[in-house]
């Protein structure tokens, strides 16, 4: 065991490929941060443009309602409409509602044009006021389905935004400049969301794609497996070391980036509210009615604590899958292609199957979007995916052990 | 004392029965040449002994340890270089040696000896993938002898080596044998095998062909006749062959080369040729060398 461990450690250490992969991983994290910083810097300018467009459309809607109101009043004077007073009252209510929305939107647009961090509280109060007013409008039937107000956000989304802003105000938490602001905490939140998590997954598969294929391609397996060491020991050491080293190195680099970001751009508030599906770790399936209600909020730190087990198991699953593909296919390129194909399949399935589909209960890659799992997008809960990932990892390791123990070893350069 | 005993090895790949009751032994300090054309089962036999391929039946004992019951003890005596050099091409030569040395916890002093043996000098700092075939072969040989094995398998070890390399390898193999290492080796370079091996075994279509029988057979067909060529040759030779007097014949541009199937037929064949008014240009006695054995066993005359 010691000899094999030393052998694998030396091989891992000497392989420049692993160093290159880790450097590319670090560069990808930096690219992700840069992209988000650019988005963050442009956020308020883009929002101002968006709000101005919305304002213009609200104004047009308001003008139309006023015209309808004039016509209704004229009709009432002429006595041609039987329930003219009711119609006029509704139109007046609607016109009043739109007028207020126009005022809120105008205020938001002005604030967006001159936004700075010290106006965070003002922003929260304004957004809360407008969202409350908008929700009331929806409840009272003042927002038509064709209205710009209905198209920009549905009541559930508005309610979610409202709940978060209220929590921020209540708990005196500084709101993020934008959803893209790269505080250390928000960086980690983004990295655990699809598709950014693919950076981690692809790095892991690059680290393990040659786990067995490297021995086969160079013919070194003939030396390795003719040594007085059991194949099962070689299997355990290979997977054990690869899984441990890859997770430690990747997590270490994430931690390093997190540390540097917290020094450069601030840690962010660790109590920042994040939506979280209750019962993620106590039941296997999500409550279907939860999709129509606002989820409870948990502090960011609690969310990350919930993410860690699923991150670790997803990493183990990815490494076991790639390592097994490397053994079965006997080629680094084929193993890489096979797993990339699976990731493409995952992307296709996300388009093909609705989020509530029971298909996702049998598809371990669904858990790639940790945020989605914890927010109940899929039928499976975090516990269900932990079970699925754990089971799949175990099966893959068992399969590769059986294959390695039973199969004749061949291949390599002729 | 036997370092290797192989008994009734059988192996099939799908419907192809590649090893049929392969049995042989190897003594301590013996160099056993393992001969056969491509696809005859040499490498599969070697892979079975090195525990890379599992036979369907049969028994392999290395230094008295059953390979399938006392795997670790058996394999601790073995080192193998089978087919192409098995290396990590993304690592340098020295890194390859260090990595493989760790597998058997080889002491630093031995590692330095083997580094010296490779003769690769500064090239050891280059990636093995950039090596020529000969350099790869030298490095792979160095890996094979790292643990000072008592039983060494060498499959085509001369491949890619320059004449100096062949000379060095030959003396290395002999030196290892003198130190008591049993060596099973195969090569298509029959002349080299003849120079090195103390004994040869032949494998044909997955079966070991008796070496004693082959040698006896070749000793009998030990004359070749060179005769003037004429138009009516074919009729005469076919008649002699039908009568069982010839083993085979080869028609050149100006002469015939006739192999006798039995020395006792020599007088009769010569008489027939001379009676036909032909000139006998020469009679060449054939010794039972390895090429003739090979030709005899695999039914292809080497002329």
XYZ file of C-alpha atoms in Angstrom:
717
model
C 0.000 0.000 0.000
C 2.783 2.437 0.987
C 4.737 1.736 -2.213
C 1.680 2.260 -4.416
C 0.790 5.440 -2.541
C 4.325 6.759 -3.011
C 4.211 5.756 -6.696
C 0.908 7.548 -7.332
C 1.984 10.625 -5.328
C 5.197 10.939 -7.342
C 3.299 10.510 -10.595
C 0.710 13.136 -9.596
C 3.483 15.479 -8.485
C 5.623 15.062 -11.604
C 2.692 15.397 -14.038
C 2.879 18.950 -15.357
C -0.611 18.446 -16.743
C -2.116 18.723 -13.275
C -0.329 22.006 -12.663
C -1.555 23.358 -15.999
C -5.134 22.249 -15.235
C -5.023 23.977 -11.842
C -3.633 27.164 -13.377
C -6.382 27.103 -16.009
C -8.904 26.591 -13.191
C -7.549 29.638 -11.375
C -7.658 31.635 -14.614
C -11.278 30.553 -15.147
C -12.200 31.732 -11.658
C -10.555 35.073 -12.399
C -12.404 35.265 -15.716
C -15.676 34.584 -13.923
C -14.922 37.304 -11.374
C -13.932 39.765 -14.105
C -17.115 39.034 -16.064
C -19.238 39.652 -12.976
C -17.358 42.815 -12.076
C -17.995 44.182 -15.580
C -21.671 43.260 -15.279
C -21.754 44.886 -11.842
C -20.143 48.093 -13.115
C -22.651 48.333 -15.948
C -25.617 47.259 -13.853
C -27.000 50.643 -12.812
C -26.479 52.276 -16.193
C -28.272 49.354 -17.856
C -30.996 49.472 -15.197
C -31.488 53.197 -15.804
C -32.021 52.539 -19.508
C -34.405 49.700 -18.695
C -36.330 51.820 -16.197
C -36.607 54.679 -18.689
C -38.059 52.314 -21.259
C -40.468 50.969 -18.657
C -41.367 54.530 -17.690
C -42.190 55.416 -21.297
C -44.402 52.356 -21.612
C -46.173 53.072 -18.316
C -46.768 56.587 -19.552
C -48.340 55.266 -22.760
C -50.490 52.871 -20.725
C -51.464 55.756 -18.430
C -52.390 57.974 -21.400
C -54.548 55.199 -22.810
C -56.310 54.731 -19.504
C -56.916 58.497 -19.294
C -58.419 58.442 -22.774
C -60.660 55.550 -21.771
C -61.611 57.527 -18.682
C -62.539 60.616 -20.722
C -64.645 58.478 -23.007
C -66.343 56.802 -20.073
C -67.120 60.172 -18.522
C -68.569 61.435 -21.778
C -70.610 58.276 -22.095
C -71.838 58.773 -18.557
C -72.872 62.329 -19.351
C -74.708 61.086 -22.416
C -76.300 58.393 -20.271
C -75.490 55.648 -22.763
C -73.681 53.348 -20.298
C -75.816 51.680 -17.607
C -73.066 51.221 -14.943
C -70.922 54.164 -15.927
C -70.029 55.103 -12.351
C -68.493 51.662 -11.659
C -66.513 51.765 -14.903
C -65.290 55.309 -14.168
C -64.308 54.345 -10.603
C -62.292 51.371 -11.875
C -60.617 53.433 -14.556
C -59.794 56.177 -12.062
C -58.302 53.567 -9.734
C -56.256 52.156 -12.578
C -55.118 55.600 -13.700
C -54.140 56.419 -10.146
C -52.259 53.112 -9.858
C -50.362 53.744 -13.079
C -49.641 57.303 -11.999
C -48.011 56.019 -8.806
C -46.093 53.359 -10.689
C -44.872 56.058 -13.042
C -43.709 58.128 -10.062
C -41.932 55.116 -8.481
C -40.358 54.177 -11.774
C -39.231 57.735 -12.347
C -37.679 57.849 -8.855
C -35.949 54.528 -9.458
C -34.616 55.779 -12.771
C -33.207 58.930 -11.158
C -31.699 56.863 -8.340
C -30.196 54.431 -10.852
C -28.555 57.336 -12.668
C -26.775 58.544 -9.561
C -26.574 55.359 -7.464
C -23.820 54.929 -4.937
C -23.450 52.620 -1.920
C -24.532 55.360 0.532
C -27.950 55.404 -1.119
C -28.532 51.725 -0.373
C -31.211 52.326 2.273
C -33.052 54.793 0.069
C -32.943 52.227 -2.721
C -34.356 49.490 -0.484
C -37.201 51.698 0.753
C -38.072 52.803 -2.771
C -38.030 49.267 -4.164
C -40.092 47.979 -1.252
C -42.653 50.753 -1.686
C -42.996 50.151 -5.422
C -43.150 46.354 -5.092
C -45.815 46.584 -2.362
C -47.822 48.960 -4.535
C -47.362 46.707 -7.558
C -48.456 43.620 -5.627
C -51.564 45.467 -4.449
C -52.227 46.341 -8.081
C -52.003 42.679 -9.045
C -54.322 41.695 -6.196
C -56.884 44.319 -7.173
C -56.723 43.329 -10.854
C -55.293 46.675 -11.950
C -52.455 45.073 -13.924
C -53.504 43.647 -17.245
C -51.615 40.685 -18.665
C -50.487 42.820 -21.625
C -49.116 45.514 -19.337
C -45.361 46.144 -19.157
C -45.714 45.719 -15.405
C -46.967 42.165 -15.820
C -44.346 41.348 -18.397
C -41.322 42.530 -16.424
C -42.054 40.352 -13.380
C -44.751 37.979 -12.146
C -46.269 38.414 -8.672
C -44.163 35.573 -7.210
C -40.936 37.150 -8.392
C -42.049 40.548 -7.072
C -42.935 38.986 -3.756
C -39.536 37.281 -3.552
C -37.774 40.547 -4.285
C -39.927 42.268 -1.685
C -39.185 39.656 0.985
C -35.438 39.900 0.396
C -35.451 43.719 0.465
C -37.564 43.757 3.619
C -35.181 41.311 5.274
C -32.200 43.455 4.292
C -33.848 46.559 5.701
C -35.041 44.829 8.836
C -31.671 43.196 9.614
C -29.725 46.291 8.605
C -27.717 44.392 5.988
C -26.009 46.338 3.211
C -27.610 45.291 -0.056
C -25.352 44.147 -2.867
C -24.630 46.815 -5.461
C -26.083 44.377 -7.961
C -26.601 40.617 -8.150
C -23.163 40.543 -9.802
C -21.198 42.322 -7.101
C -18.134 40.227 -6.407
C -17.889 40.200 -2.671
C -16.245 36.994 -1.481
C -19.594 35.663 -0.257
C -21.398 36.424 -3.505
C -18.527 34.850 -5.484
C -19.110 31.582 -3.668
C -22.868 31.877 -4.170
C -22.361 32.327 -7.918
C -19.817 29.503 -8.130
C -22.311 27.068 -6.621
C -24.887 27.960 -9.280
C -25.300 26.537 -12.764
C -23.466 27.098 -15.130
C -20.521 28.500 -13.142
C -20.229 25.213 -11.247
C -19.143 23.671 -14.561
C -15.744 25.336 -14.033
C -15.251 23.087 -11.008
C -16.703 20.002 -12.694
C -14.577 20.357 -15.844
C -11.455 20.920 -13.746
C -12.153 17.760 -11.772
C -12.683 15.715 -14.908
C -9.445 17.088 -16.398
C -7.626 15.977 -13.259
C -8.954 12.420 -13.426
C -9.408 11.756 -17.154
C -6.058 9.943 -17.348
C -6.330 8.114 -14.026
C -6.056 4.679 -15.694
C -5.716 5.708 -19.351
C -2.259 7.189 -18.730
C -0.977 3.742 -17.679
C -2.616 2.053 -20.664
C -1.618 4.601 -23.310
C 2.073 4.530 -22.419
C 2.070 0.784 -21.748
C 3.234 1.410 -18.160
C 0.378 -0.792 -16.927
C 2.525 -3.800 -17.878
C 5.045 -2.739 -15.253
C 2.530 -1.539 -12.689
C 0.204 -4.543 -12.686
C 2.991 -7.135 -12.788
C 4.253 -5.856 -9.440
C 3.576 -7.801 -6.238
C 0.647 -5.541 -5.335
C -3.022 -6.495 -5.511
C -5.037 -4.816 -8.222
C -7.669 -3.893 -5.645
C -5.017 -2.033 -3.618
C -3.893 -0.184 -6.747
C -7.556 0.689 -7.447
C -8.169 1.969 -3.920
C -4.972 4.026 -3.859
C -5.495 5.463 -7.336
C -9.074 6.593 -6.660
C -8.389 7.539 -3.043
C -5.444 9.728 -3.893
C -7.021 11.263 -6.986
C -10.269 12.085 -5.202
C -8.522 13.474 -2.129
C -5.858 15.447 -3.982
C -8.251 16.850 -6.579
C -10.848 17.966 -4.041
C -8.211 19.423 -1.705
C -6.463 21.307 -4.524
C -9.643 22.611 -6.178
C -11.222 23.551 -2.856
C -7.936 25.111 -1.782
C -7.849 27.310 -4.865
C -11.493 28.296 -4.324
C -10.629 29.151 -0.708
C -7.597 31.124 -1.879
C -9.714 33.099 -4.345
C -12.324 33.608 -1.626
C -9.625 34.922 0.734
C -8.084 37.256 -1.819
C -11.517 38.539 -2.860
C -12.494 39.237 0.737
C -9.313 41.299 1.130
C -9.714 43.141 -2.158
C -13.485 43.529 -2.503
C -14.750 42.678 0.957
C -16.246 39.547 2.433
C -19.858 40.653 2.112
C -22.417 40.008 4.806
C -22.417 36.361 5.861
C -26.020 36.814 6.973
C -27.156 37.917 3.524
C -30.568 36.314 2.960
C -30.752 33.413 0.515
C -33.882 31.446 -0.406
C -33.759 27.922 0.897
C -36.171 25.026 0.539
C -37.252 23.872 3.962
C -36.763 20.164 4.441
C -33.917 19.939 1.949
C -32.141 17.544 4.256
C -35.131 15.884 5.880
C -37.299 14.701 3.000
C -36.437 13.118 -0.329
C -38.850 15.040 -2.532
C -39.735 18.698 -2.605
C -43.201 19.983 -1.769
C -44.874 20.671 -5.167
C -46.872 23.585 -3.718
C -43.596 25.268 -2.733
C -43.112 26.297 -6.350
C -46.029 28.738 -6.015
C -44.981 30.261 -2.736
C -42.100 32.379 -1.541
C -39.431 30.199 0.050
C -38.114 30.985 3.499
C -34.833 32.850 3.778
C -31.694 31.582 5.469
C -28.439 33.420 6.091
C -25.757 32.917 3.413
C -23.542 31.067 5.912
C -26.264 28.486 6.551
C -26.812 28.098 2.799
C -23.082 27.462 2.198
C -23.020 24.967 5.075
C -25.858 23.135 3.313
C -24.031 23.240 -0.007
C -20.769 21.708 1.266
C -21.953 18.049 1.500
C -23.513 18.139 -1.962
C -20.395 19.852 -3.378
C -18.161 17.144 -1.917
C -20.336 14.298 -3.191
C -20.725 15.894 -6.611
C -16.924 16.149 -6.790
C -16.518 12.497 -5.748
C -19.124 11.459 -8.341
C -17.419 13.433 -11.129
C -14.007 11.988 -10.272
C -15.361 8.431 -9.971
C -17.228 8.774 -13.270
C -14.214 10.119 -15.166
C -11.836 7.629 -13.559
C -14.126 4.733 -14.497
C -14.474 6.054 -18.060
C -10.679 6.289 -18.173
C -10.422 2.605 -17.187
C -13.193 1.292 -19.444
C -12.207 3.306 -22.520
C -8.456 3.076 -21.971
C -7.872 6.474 -23.533
C -7.615 9.940 -22.023
C -9.208 11.604 -25.038
C -12.107 9.136 -25.105
C -12.719 9.495 -21.373
C -12.756 13.284 -21.700
C -15.088 13.137 -24.717
C -17.461 10.733 -22.969
C -17.870 12.934 -19.898
C -18.154 16.118 -21.988
C -20.918 14.344 -23.955
C -22.696 13.606 -20.668
C -22.479 17.291 -19.751
C -23.970 18.213 -23.134
C -26.707 15.661 -22.528
C -27.343 17.300 -19.182
C -27.722 20.657 -20.893
C -30.125 19.140 -23.440
C -32.168 17.432 -20.749
C -32.535 20.731 -18.911
C -34.191 22.100 -22.051
C -36.134 18.925 -22.803
C -37.617 18.116 -19.415
C -39.523 20.611 -17.232
C -37.979 21.227 -13.827
C -40.741 19.297 -12.077
C -40.102 16.148 -14.147
C -39.420 12.962 -12.222
C -36.624 12.281 -14.716
C -34.373 14.476 -12.597
C -34.715 12.061 -9.705
C -32.627 9.571 -11.687
C -30.247 12.068 -13.278
C -27.357 12.854 -10.922
C -26.119 15.783 -13.022
C -29.302 17.661 -12.119
C -27.621 18.370 -8.792
C -24.997 20.477 -10.575
C -27.066 23.573 -9.904
C -26.777 23.488 -6.118
C -28.783 26.691 -5.798
C -31.622 25.204 -7.855
C -31.656 22.062 -5.705
C -31.855 24.081 -2.512
C -34.563 26.297 -3.943
C -36.721 23.317 -4.891
C -36.531 23.634 -8.695
C -36.351 19.896 -9.080
C -38.542 17.190 -7.671
C -35.613 15.808 -5.671
C -34.451 17.465 -2.481
C -30.822 17.939 -1.478
C -31.110 14.706 0.498
C -32.384 12.859 -2.593
C -29.444 14.092 -4.650
C -26.993 13.266 -1.884
C -28.375 9.727 -1.893
C -28.293 9.533 -5.690
C -24.753 10.926 -5.974
C -23.501 8.720 -3.151
C -25.121 5.638 -4.701
C -23.808 6.398 -8.199
C -20.302 7.049 -6.851
C -20.328 3.769 -4.951
C -21.602 1.861 -7.999
C -18.965 3.403 -10.276
C -16.166 2.570 -7.846
C -17.474 -0.983 -7.422
C -17.823 -1.408 -11.198
C -14.294 -0.179 -11.875
C -12.913 -2.458 -9.136
C -14.649 -5.509 -10.601
C -13.492 -4.637 -14.130
C -9.907 -4.046 -13.031
C -9.807 -7.280 -11.027
C -11.325 -9.440 -13.736
C -10.222 -8.036 -17.046
C -7.172 -8.940 -19.093
C -4.984 -5.888 -19.444
C -4.006 -4.994 -22.956
C -3.443 -2.001 -25.183
C -0.754 0.611 -25.281
C 1.862 1.248 -27.941
C 2.515 -1.711 -30.245
C 16.220 -25.412 -9.354
C 13.268 -24.202 -11.444
C 12.446 -20.492 -11.307
C 9.429 -20.899 -13.560
C 7.049 -23.710 -14.210
C 4.164 -23.325 -16.631
C 1.642 -26.134 -16.866
C -1.185 -26.510 -19.335
C -1.986 -22.860 -19.859
C -5.133 -22.324 -21.906
C -6.444 -18.981 -23.039
C -9.079 -17.883 -25.527
C -10.020 -14.450 -26.801
C -13.619 -14.886 -27.869
C -13.707 -17.925 -30.126
C -9.991 -17.788 -30.800
C -8.096 -20.368 -28.742
C -4.720 -18.641 -28.492
C -2.952 -20.841 -25.935
C -3.399 -24.612 -25.980
C -1.960 -26.489 -23.020
C 1.253 -24.472 -22.988
C 3.771 -26.070 -20.642
C 7.465 -25.447 -20.086
C 9.974 -24.778 -17.347
C 12.842 -22.393 -16.802
C 15.806 -23.083 -14.554
C 17.661 -20.602 -12.376
C 20.374 -18.908 -14.425
C 18.966 -20.284 -17.669
C 18.269 -18.133 -20.731
C 15.275 -19.583 -22.484
C 14.523 -18.352 -25.985
C 10.821 -18.254 -26.753
C 10.355 -18.406 -30.493
C 7.363 -18.077 -32.740
C 5.958 -15.885 -35.489
C 3.601 -12.968 -34.817
C 0.282 -14.124 -33.395
C 1.599 -17.502 -32.261
C 0.924 -16.775 -28.568
C 4.329 -15.668 -27.236
C 3.218 -12.348 -25.762
C -0.016 -13.826 -24.402
C 1.981 -16.523 -22.602
C 4.307 -13.876 -21.197
C 1.360 -11.728 -20.136
C -0.174 -14.736 -18.374
C 3.077 -15.264 -16.469
C 3.215 -11.534 -15.609
C -0.381 -11.682 -14.343
C -1.648 -9.192 -16.916
C -3.847 -11.755 -18.670
C -5.811 -14.416 -16.839
C -5.707 -17.907 -18.390
C -8.838 -20.059 -18.387
C -6.901 -22.973 -16.967
C -3.381 -23.957 -16.125
C -0.805 -23.307 -13.487
C 2.110 -20.893 -13.228
C 4.703 -21.196 -10.491
C 7.427 -18.602 -9.989
C 10.191 -19.589 -7.573
C 7.898 -22.280 -6.210
C 5.001 -19.878 -5.540
C 1.695 -20.420 -7.287
C 0.916 -17.195 -9.199
C -2.795 -17.399 -8.456
C -2.582 -18.465 -4.811
C 0.540 -16.638 -3.645
C 0.452 -13.756 -6.090
C 2.612 -11.285 -4.169
C 5.361 -13.793 -3.355
C 5.412 -15.042 -6.940
C 5.494 -11.604 -8.553
C 8.136 -10.296 -6.144
C 10.663 -12.385 -8.123
C 9.528 -11.121 -11.516
C 10.326 -8.193 -13.757
C 8.925 -7.934 -17.238
C 9.434 -5.968 -20.408
C 6.620 -7.088 -22.653
C 6.077 -5.801 -26.192
C 6.704 -2.043 -26.549
C 8.439 -0.178 -23.700
C 5.961 0.633 -20.918
C 6.708 4.165 -19.777
C 5.042 7.428 -18.819
C 5.749 9.535 -21.876
C 4.758 12.785 -20.142
C 7.506 12.299 -17.544
C 11.258 12.651 -18.061
C 13.497 9.606 -18.132
C 14.744 10.214 -14.607
C 11.204 10.801 -13.333
C 10.154 7.498 -14.907
C 12.950 5.695 -13.106
C 12.139 7.360 -9.784
C 8.433 6.610 -10.133
C 8.989 2.935 -10.936
C 11.690 2.649 -8.265
C 9.116 3.696 -5.679
C 6.970 0.666 -6.597
C 9.548 -1.679 -5.083
C 11.149 0.798 -2.661
C 14.444 0.570 -4.564
C 17.386 2.115 -2.648
C 19.020 5.228 -4.074
C 22.328 3.433 -4.714
C 20.650 0.876 -6.980
C 18.793 3.663 -8.767
C 22.098 5.371 -9.494
C 23.568 2.113 -10.841
C 20.632 1.717 -13.194
C 20.828 5.356 -14.296
C 24.441 4.639 -15.238
C 23.332 1.494 -17.080
C 20.886 3.362 -19.311
C 23.727 5.383 -20.827
C 21.198 8.081 -21.631
C 23.122 10.821 -19.816
C 21.525 14.262 -20.154
C 18.691 12.801 -22.222
C 17.272 11.482 -18.948
C 16.124 15.023 -18.233
C 14.020 15.049 -21.402
C 10.482 13.727 -21.634
C 10.350 10.026 -22.484
C 7.825 10.805 -25.211
C 10.572 12.613 -27.129
C 12.928 9.613 -27.059
C 13.824 7.500 -30.075
C 12.657 3.874 -30.034
C 16.110 2.730 -28.952
C 16.233 5.215 -26.063
C 12.778 4.163 -24.901
C 13.889 0.547 -25.045
C 16.989 1.293 -22.962
C 14.901 3.132 -20.377
C 12.328 0.332 -20.235
C 15.116 -2.221 -19.789
C 16.497 -0.111 -16.961
C 13.051 -0.127 -15.332
C 12.900 -3.913 -15.722
C 16.240 -4.551 -14.022
C 15.703 -1.974 -11.250
C 14.630 -4.517 -8.608
C 17.435 -7.007 -9.466
C 14.902 -9.684 -10.403
C 15.513 -13.406 -10.099
C 13.218 -13.972 -13.079
C 13.117 -11.640 -16.041
C 10.772 -11.651 -19.005
C 12.040 -9.827 -22.075
C 9.752 -9.652 -25.079
C 11.515 -8.337 -28.181
C 14.203 -6.548 -26.140
C 16.405 -5.848 -29.183
C 13.732 -3.773 -30.937
C 15.045 -0.358 -31.880
C 18.478 -0.865 -30.355
C 21.560 0.164 -32.315
C 24.421 -2.378 -32.717
C 26.133 -1.013 -29.602
C 22.869 -1.358 -27.688
C 22.422 -4.928 -28.911
C 25.941 -5.779 -27.831
C 25.423 -4.221 -24.384
C 22.066 -5.891 -23.916
C 23.477 -9.246 -24.915
C 26.221 -8.975 -22.333
C 23.749 -7.676 -19.760
C 21.452 -10.673 -20.291
C 24.369 -13.073 -20.011
C 25.599 -11.256 -16.908
C 22.183 -11.468 -15.235
C 22.005 -15.176 -16.034
C 25.454 -15.697 -14.508
C 24.158 -14.039 -11.340
C 21.381 -16.637 -11.227
C 18.534 -14.782 -12.920
C 16.298 -16.976 -15.073
C 15.445 -15.180 -18.314
C 12.591 -15.919 -20.649
C 13.019 -13.911 -23.782
C 11.625 -13.691 -27.244
C 12.913 -12.043 -30.371
C 12.519 -12.228 -34.104
C 16.280 -11.814 -34.397
C 17.079 -15.499 -34.473
C 20.823 -14.996 -34.783
C 20.844 -13.028 -31.529
C 18.758 -15.682 -29.838
C 21.165 -18.357 -30.923
C 24.041 -16.371 -29.425
C 22.332 -15.835 -26.088
C 19.903 -18.593 -25.273
C 20.898 -21.768 -23.544
C 17.717 -23.429 -24.758
C 14.865 -22.517 -27.093
C 11.214 -23.412 -27.167
C 8.975 -22.946 -30.164
C 5.330 -21.979 -30.109
C 3.045 -22.493 -33.075
C -0.643 -21.586 -33.144
C -0.684 -21.480 -29.348
C 1.017 -24.850 -28.873
C 4.546 -25.545 -27.741
C 6.319 -27.589 -30.389
C 8.765 -30.111 -29.014
C 12.255 -28.722 -29.460
C 13.862 -32.158 -29.347
C 11.636 -33.449 -32.146
C 12.304 -30.405 -34.337
C 16.028 -30.719 -33.843
C 15.936 -34.417 -34.747
C 13.839 -33.684 -37.840
C 16.244 -31.035 -39.082
C 19.228 -33.255 -38.472
C 17.728 -35.734 -40.946
C 16.978 -33.252 -43.713
C 20.488 -32.105 -43.833
C 21.437 -31.828 -47.526
C 20.549 -29.377 -50.252
C 21.352 -30.047 -53.902
C 22.038 -27.318 -56.444
C 21.179 -28.484 -59.991
C 21.114 -26.932 -63.506
C 17.675 -25.806 -64.448
C 15.868 -27.153 -67.549
C 12.365 -26.937 -68.984
C 11.290 -30.454 -68.024
C 12.299 -29.914 -64.357
C 8.816 -29.686 -63.034
C 7.780 -33.110 -64.288
C 10.911 -34.743 -62.866
C 10.681 -32.997 -59.497
C 6.982 -33.610 -59.127
C 7.598 -37.291 -59.736
C 10.350 -37.369 -57.086
C 8.156 -35.501 -54.636
C 5.239 -37.849 -55.268
C 7.563 -40.751 -54.499
C 8.384 -39.025 -51.216
C 12.058 -38.491 -52.019
C 12.016 -34.675 -51.821
C 10.839 -32.416 -49.083
C 10.615 -29.332 -51.279
C 12.243 -27.528 -54.171
C 12.792 -23.960 -55.280
C 13.284 -22.948 -58.913
C 15.725 -20.080 -59.406
C 16.555 -18.465 -62.786
C 19.355 -20.827 -63.696
C 19.334 -23.491 -61.055
C 17.205 -25.677 -58.828
C 17.507 -25.945 -55.099
C 16.297 -29.287 -53.790
C 15.753 -30.192 -50.133
C 15.745 -33.873 -49.372
C 13.179 -35.314 -47.036
C 15.528 -38.079 -45.873
C 19.289 -38.543 -46.091
C 18.776 -42.143 -47.203
C 17.189 -40.871 -50.431
C 20.281 -38.883 -51.384
C 21.882 -41.541 -53.609
C 18.632 -42.253 -55.434
C 17.855 -38.602 -56.093
C 21.399 -37.885 -57.332
C 21.275 -40.945 -59.588
C 17.966 -39.804 -61.086
C 19.316 -36.300 -61.695
C 22.536 -37.515 -63.307
C 20.641 -40.089 -65.393
C 18.578 -37.213 -66.716
C 21.815 -35.717 -68.097
C 21.886 -32.890 -65.570
C 24.855 -31.307 -63.908
C 25.023 -31.381 -60.105
C 26.551 -28.047 -59.091
C 26.861 -28.646 -55.398
C 25.757 -30.458 -52.266
C 25.412 -28.331 -49.120
C 25.010 -30.039 -45.742
C 22.465 -28.323 -43.485
C 23.211 -28.011 -39.779
C 20.416 -27.927 -37.220
C 20.762 -24.190 -36.518
C 17.951 -22.048 -35.177
C 16.932 -20.701 -38.576
C 16.557 -24.188 -39.956
C 14.619 -25.258 -36.924
C 12.385 -22.225 -37.381
C 11.921 -22.984 -41.072
C 11.158 -26.583 -40.412
C 8.616 -25.841 -37.702
C 6.832 -23.043 -39.481
C 7.065 -24.721 -42.932
C 8.868 -21.895 -44.679
C 12.243 -22.742 -46.134
C 15.044 -20.319 -45.440
C 17.277 -20.652 -48.486
